[in-house]
Short mmCIF file of C-alpha atoms and ligand atoms in Angstrom, two decimals:
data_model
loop_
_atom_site.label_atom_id
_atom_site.label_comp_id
_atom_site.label_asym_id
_atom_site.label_seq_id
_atom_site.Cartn_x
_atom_site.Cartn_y
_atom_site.Cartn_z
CA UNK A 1 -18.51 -30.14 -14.81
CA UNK A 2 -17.50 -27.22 -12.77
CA UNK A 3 -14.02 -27.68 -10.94
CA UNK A 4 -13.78 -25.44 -7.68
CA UNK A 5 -10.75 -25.12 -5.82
CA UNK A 6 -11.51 -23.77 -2.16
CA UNK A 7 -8.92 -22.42 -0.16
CA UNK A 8 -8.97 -22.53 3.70
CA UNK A 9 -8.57 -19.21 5.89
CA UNK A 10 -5.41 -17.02 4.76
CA UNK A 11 -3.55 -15.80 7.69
CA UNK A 12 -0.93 -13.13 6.81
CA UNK A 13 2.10 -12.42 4.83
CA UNK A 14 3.24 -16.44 4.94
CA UNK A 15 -0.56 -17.07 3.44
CA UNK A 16 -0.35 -14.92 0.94
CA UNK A 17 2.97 -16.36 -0.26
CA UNK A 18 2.59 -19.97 -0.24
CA UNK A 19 -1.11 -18.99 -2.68
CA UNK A 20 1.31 -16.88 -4.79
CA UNK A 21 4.05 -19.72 -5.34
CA UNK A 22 1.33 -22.45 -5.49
CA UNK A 23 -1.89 -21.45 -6.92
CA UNK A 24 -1.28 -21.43 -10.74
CA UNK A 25 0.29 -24.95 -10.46
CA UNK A 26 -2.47 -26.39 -8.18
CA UNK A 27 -5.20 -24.58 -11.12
CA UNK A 28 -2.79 -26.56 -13.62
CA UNK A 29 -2.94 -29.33 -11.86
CA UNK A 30 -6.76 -30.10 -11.47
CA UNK A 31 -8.07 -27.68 -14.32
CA UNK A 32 -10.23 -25.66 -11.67
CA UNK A 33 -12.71 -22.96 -13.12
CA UNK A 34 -13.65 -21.27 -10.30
CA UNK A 35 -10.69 -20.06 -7.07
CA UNK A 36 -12.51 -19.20 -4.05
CA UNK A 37 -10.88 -18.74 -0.74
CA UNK A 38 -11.72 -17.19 2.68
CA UNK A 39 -9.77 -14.10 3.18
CA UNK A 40 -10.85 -12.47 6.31
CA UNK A 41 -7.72 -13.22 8.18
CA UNK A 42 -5.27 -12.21 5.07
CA UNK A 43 -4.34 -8.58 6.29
CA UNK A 44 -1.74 -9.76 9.11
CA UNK A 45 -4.16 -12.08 10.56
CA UNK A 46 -7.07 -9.65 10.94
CA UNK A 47 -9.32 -8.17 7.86
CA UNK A 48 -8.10 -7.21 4.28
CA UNK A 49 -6.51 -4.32 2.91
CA UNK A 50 -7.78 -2.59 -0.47
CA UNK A 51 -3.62 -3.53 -1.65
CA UNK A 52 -3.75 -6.54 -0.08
CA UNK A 53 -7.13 -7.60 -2.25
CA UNK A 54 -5.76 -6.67 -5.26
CA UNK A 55 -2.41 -8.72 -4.87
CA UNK A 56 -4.71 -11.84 -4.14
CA UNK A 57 -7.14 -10.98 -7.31
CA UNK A 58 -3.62 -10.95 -9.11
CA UNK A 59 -2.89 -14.60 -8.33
CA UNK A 60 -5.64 -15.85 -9.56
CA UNK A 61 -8.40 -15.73 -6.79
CA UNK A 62 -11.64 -15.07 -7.98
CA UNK A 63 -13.93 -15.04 -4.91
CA UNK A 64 -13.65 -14.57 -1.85
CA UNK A 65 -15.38 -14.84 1.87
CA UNK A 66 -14.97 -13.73 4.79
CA UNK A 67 -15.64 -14.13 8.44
CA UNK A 68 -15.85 -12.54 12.06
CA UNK A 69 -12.37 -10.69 11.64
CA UNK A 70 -13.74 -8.74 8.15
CA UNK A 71 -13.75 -4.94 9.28
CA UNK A 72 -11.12 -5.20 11.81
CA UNK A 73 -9.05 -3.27 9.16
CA UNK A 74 -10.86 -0.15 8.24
CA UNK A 75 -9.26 0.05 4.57
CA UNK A 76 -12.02 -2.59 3.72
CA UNK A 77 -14.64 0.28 3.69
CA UNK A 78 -12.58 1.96 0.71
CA UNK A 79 -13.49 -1.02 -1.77
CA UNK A 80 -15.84 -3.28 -0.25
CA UNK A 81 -19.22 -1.91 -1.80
CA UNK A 82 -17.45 -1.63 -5.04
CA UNK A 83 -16.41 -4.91 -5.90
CA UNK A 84 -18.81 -8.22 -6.88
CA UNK A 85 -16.26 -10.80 -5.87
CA UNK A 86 -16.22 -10.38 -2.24
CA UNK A 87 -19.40 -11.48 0.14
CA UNK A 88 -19.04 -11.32 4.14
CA UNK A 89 -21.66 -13.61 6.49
CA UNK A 90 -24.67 -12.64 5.79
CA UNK A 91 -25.86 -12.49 9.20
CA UNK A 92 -23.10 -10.52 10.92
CA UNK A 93 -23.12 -7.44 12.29
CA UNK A 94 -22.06 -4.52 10.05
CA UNK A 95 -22.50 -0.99 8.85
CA UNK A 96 -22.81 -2.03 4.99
CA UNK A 97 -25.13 -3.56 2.64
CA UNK A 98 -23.37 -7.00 1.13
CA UNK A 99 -25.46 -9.25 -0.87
CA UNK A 100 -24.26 -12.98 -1.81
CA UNK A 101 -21.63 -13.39 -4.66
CA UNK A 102 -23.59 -14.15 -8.16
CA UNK A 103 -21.78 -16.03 -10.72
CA UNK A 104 -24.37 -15.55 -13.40
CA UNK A 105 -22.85 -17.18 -16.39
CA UNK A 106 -22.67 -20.57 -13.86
CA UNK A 107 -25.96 -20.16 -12.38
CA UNK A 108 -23.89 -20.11 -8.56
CA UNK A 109 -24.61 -18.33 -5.97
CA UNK A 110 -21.70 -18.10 -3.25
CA UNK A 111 -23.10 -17.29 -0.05
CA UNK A 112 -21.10 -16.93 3.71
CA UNK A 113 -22.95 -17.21 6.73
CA UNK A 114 -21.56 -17.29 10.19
CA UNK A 115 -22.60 -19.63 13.35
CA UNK A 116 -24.04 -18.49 16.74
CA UNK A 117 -22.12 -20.99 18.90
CA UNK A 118 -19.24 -19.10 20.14
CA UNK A 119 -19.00 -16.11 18.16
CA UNK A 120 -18.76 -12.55 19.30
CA UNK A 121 -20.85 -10.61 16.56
CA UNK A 122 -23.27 -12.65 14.34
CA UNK A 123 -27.07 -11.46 15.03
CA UNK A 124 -29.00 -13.75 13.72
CA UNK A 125 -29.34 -17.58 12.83
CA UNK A 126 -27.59 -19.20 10.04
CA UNK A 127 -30.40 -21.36 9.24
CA UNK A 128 -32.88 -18.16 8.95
CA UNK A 129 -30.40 -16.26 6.63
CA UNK A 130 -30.00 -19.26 4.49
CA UNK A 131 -33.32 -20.08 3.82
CA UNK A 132 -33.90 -16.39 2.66
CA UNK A 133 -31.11 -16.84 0.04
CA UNK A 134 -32.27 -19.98 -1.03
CA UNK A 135 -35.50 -18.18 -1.29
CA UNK A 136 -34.17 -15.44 -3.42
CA UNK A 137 -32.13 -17.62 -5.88
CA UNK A 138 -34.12 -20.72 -6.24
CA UNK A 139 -32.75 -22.15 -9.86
CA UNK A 140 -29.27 -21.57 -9.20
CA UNK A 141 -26.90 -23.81 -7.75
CA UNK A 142 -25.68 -22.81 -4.12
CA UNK A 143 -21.80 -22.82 -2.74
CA UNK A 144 -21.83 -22.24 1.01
CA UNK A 145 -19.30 -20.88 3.52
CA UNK A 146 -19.88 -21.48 7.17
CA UNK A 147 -17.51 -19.45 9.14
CA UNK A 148 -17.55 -20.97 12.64
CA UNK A 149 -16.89 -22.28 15.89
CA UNK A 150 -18.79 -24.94 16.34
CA UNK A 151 -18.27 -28.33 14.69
CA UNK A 152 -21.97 -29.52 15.39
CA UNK A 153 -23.22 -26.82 14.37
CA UNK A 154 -21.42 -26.73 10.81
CA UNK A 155 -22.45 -30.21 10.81
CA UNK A 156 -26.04 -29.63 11.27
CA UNK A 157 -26.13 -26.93 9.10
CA UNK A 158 -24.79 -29.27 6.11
CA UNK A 159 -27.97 -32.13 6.60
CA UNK A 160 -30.41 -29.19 7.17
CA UNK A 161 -29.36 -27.78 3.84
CA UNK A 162 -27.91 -30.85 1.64
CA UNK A 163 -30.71 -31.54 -0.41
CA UNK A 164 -30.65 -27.41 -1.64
CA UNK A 165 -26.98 -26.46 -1.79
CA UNK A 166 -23.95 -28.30 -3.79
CA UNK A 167 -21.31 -27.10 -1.41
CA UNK A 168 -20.93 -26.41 2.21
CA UNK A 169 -17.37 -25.77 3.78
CA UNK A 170 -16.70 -24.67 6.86
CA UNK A 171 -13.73 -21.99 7.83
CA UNK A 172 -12.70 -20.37 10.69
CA UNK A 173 -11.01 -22.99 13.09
CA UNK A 174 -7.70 -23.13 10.86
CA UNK A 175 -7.56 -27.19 11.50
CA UNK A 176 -8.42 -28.93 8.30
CA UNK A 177 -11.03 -31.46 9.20
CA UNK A 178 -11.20 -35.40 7.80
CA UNK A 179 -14.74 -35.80 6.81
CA UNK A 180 -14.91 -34.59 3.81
CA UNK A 181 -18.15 -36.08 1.87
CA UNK A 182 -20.79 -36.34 -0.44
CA UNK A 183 -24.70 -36.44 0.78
CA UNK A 184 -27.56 -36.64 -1.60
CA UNK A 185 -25.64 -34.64 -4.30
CA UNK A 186 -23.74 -31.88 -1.62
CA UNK A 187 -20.10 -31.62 -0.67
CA UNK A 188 -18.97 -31.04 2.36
CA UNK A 189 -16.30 -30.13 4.87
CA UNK A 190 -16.40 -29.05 8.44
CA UNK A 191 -13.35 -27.00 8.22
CA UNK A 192 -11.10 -26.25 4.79
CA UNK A 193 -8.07 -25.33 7.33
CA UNK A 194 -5.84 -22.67 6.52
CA UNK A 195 -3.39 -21.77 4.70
CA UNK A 196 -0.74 -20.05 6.71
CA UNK A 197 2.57 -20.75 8.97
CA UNK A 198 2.55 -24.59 9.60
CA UNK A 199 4.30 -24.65 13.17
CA UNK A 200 1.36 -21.73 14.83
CA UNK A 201 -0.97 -21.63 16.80
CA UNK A 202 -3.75 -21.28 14.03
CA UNK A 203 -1.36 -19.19 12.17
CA UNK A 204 -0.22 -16.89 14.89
CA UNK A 205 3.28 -16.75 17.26
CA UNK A 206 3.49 -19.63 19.39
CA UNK A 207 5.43 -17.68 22.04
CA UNK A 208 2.63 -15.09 22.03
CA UNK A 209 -0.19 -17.39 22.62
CA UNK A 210 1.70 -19.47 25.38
CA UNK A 211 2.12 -16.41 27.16
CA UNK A 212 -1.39 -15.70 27.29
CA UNK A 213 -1.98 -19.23 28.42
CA UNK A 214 0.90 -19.54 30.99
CA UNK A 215 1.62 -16.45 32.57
CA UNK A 216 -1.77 -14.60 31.35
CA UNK A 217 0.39 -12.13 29.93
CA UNK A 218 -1.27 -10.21 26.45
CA UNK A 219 1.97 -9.79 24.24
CA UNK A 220 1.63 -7.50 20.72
CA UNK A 221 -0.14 -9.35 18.20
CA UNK A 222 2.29 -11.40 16.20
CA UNK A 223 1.45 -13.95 13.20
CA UNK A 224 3.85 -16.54 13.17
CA UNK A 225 6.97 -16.76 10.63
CA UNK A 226 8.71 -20.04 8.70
CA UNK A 227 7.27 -22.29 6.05
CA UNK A 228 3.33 -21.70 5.48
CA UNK A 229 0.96 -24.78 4.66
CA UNK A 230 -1.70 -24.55 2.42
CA UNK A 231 -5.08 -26.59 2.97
CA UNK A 232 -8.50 -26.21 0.88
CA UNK A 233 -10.39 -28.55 -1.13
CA UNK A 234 -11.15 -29.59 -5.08
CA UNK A 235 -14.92 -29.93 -5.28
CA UNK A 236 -16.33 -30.63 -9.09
CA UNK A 237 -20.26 -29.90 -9.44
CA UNK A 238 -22.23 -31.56 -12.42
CA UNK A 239 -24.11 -28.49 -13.47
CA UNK A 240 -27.23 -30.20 -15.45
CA UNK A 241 -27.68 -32.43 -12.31
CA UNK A 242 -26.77 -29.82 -10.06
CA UNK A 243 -24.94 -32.24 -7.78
CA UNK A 244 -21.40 -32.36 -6.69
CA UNK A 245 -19.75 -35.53 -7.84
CA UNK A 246 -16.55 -35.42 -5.76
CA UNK A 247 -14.81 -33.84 -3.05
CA UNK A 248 -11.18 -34.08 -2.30
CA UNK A 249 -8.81 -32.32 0.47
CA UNK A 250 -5.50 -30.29 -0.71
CA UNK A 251 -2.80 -30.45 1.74
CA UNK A 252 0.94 -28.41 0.63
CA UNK A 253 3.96 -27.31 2.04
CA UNK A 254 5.51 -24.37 1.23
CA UNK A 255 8.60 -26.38 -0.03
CA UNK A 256 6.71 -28.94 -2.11
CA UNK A 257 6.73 -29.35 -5.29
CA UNK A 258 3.55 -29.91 -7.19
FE1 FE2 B 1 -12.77 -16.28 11.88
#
């Protein structure tokens, strides 16, 4: 059995923290082998930072994905090509060459794709982009990241691909869904949530967003401060079978004790 703890979007400084004080406990915990978490909003709620990598690499996360936000910092282009740990969505516009994640001594391929519904700079379909993968990797066992919008289309996405792929979460919306599940061997979730400031608006100032709402008024970016939540899930795939066997969401406060 493979034990996969997947963490849900990272937004900023109160992110990073509540992974630094939790992580090694929640890997104690359910004896995971494999940390992978979605990082694109871990550099103050926009992109990643080449210091900022290494500090999450250092607390014990081994992959990572990304999203729509992943070169909104420009540091990222200092390490990006360089490392084998990171992948960003496949089909989303972008001035380098980033191929899936390979875990060869599990057979897994980690893969990141991002919808079309609502979002700004994907180019092609998430369906097409799959299917190539799968293509390319065909006796390996497939852990997917949909970074999107869209619930139906996460949702499609997952019976489209279930018999083909163990895992299929979805990031991006911050809001931890409740239907996590297992189809024909495949886990899924429509949204890991995040793990960030628990009283936000998706991790960022509530004052600053209201002010856009209300008085359509476009204050500094600000990420919001005070205890951080932490939401992902604990997945365990049965690697001769190649099926996942369970699925179960993580939910933490800051100030719990685990
Ligand atoms: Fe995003």
């Amino acid at each position: 059995m493979i034990k996969i703890l997947y963490l849900g979007d990272i937004v900023g400084s109160s992110g990073r923290r509540i992974i630094k004080k939790h992580l090694s406990s929640l890997k104690q915990k359910y004896a995971i082998d494999i940390v992978i978490a979605n990082a694109e909003n871990a550099a103050h709620g926009k992109g990643m930072t080449k210091k900022i990598y290494y500090q999450l690499c250092e607390m014990g996360i081994d992959y990572f994905t990304m999203g729509n936000h992943t070169f909104s910092k420009p540091d990222i282009y200092q390490f990006i090509e360089q490392v084998d740990n990171m992948t960003v969505p496949l089909n989303m516009e972008k001035s380098v060459e980033i191929s899936p994640i390979i875990i060869e001594n599990k057979k897994i391929v980690i893969s990141n794709v991002m919808g079309e519904i609502f979002m700004h700079n994907t180019i092609n379909s998430p369906f097409e982009i799959m299917e190539s993968v799968l293509k390319q990797y065909p006796d390996y066992m497939h852990i997917v990241d949909i970074h999107g919008e869209a619930t139906s289309e996460k949702i499609a996405f997952f019976y489209h691909f279930k018999n083909r792929v163990q895992l299929i979460v979805g990031t991006h919306t911050h809001v931890q869904t409740s239907d996590e599940k297992i189809v024909d061997g495949c886990g899924y979730i429509t949204d890991l949530g995040m793990c960030g400031t628990y009283h936000s608006v998706l991790g960022r100032d509530i004052e600053e967003i209201l002010a856009r709402f209300l008085n359509k008024q476009r204050l500094p970016y600000k990420i919001a401060e005070g205890e951080a939540i932490l939401h992902g899930i604990v997945a365990e795939i049965d690697e001769i079978n190649k099926q996942c066997v369970s699925i179960k969401k993580i939910k933490i406060m800051e100030n719990d004790q685990i």
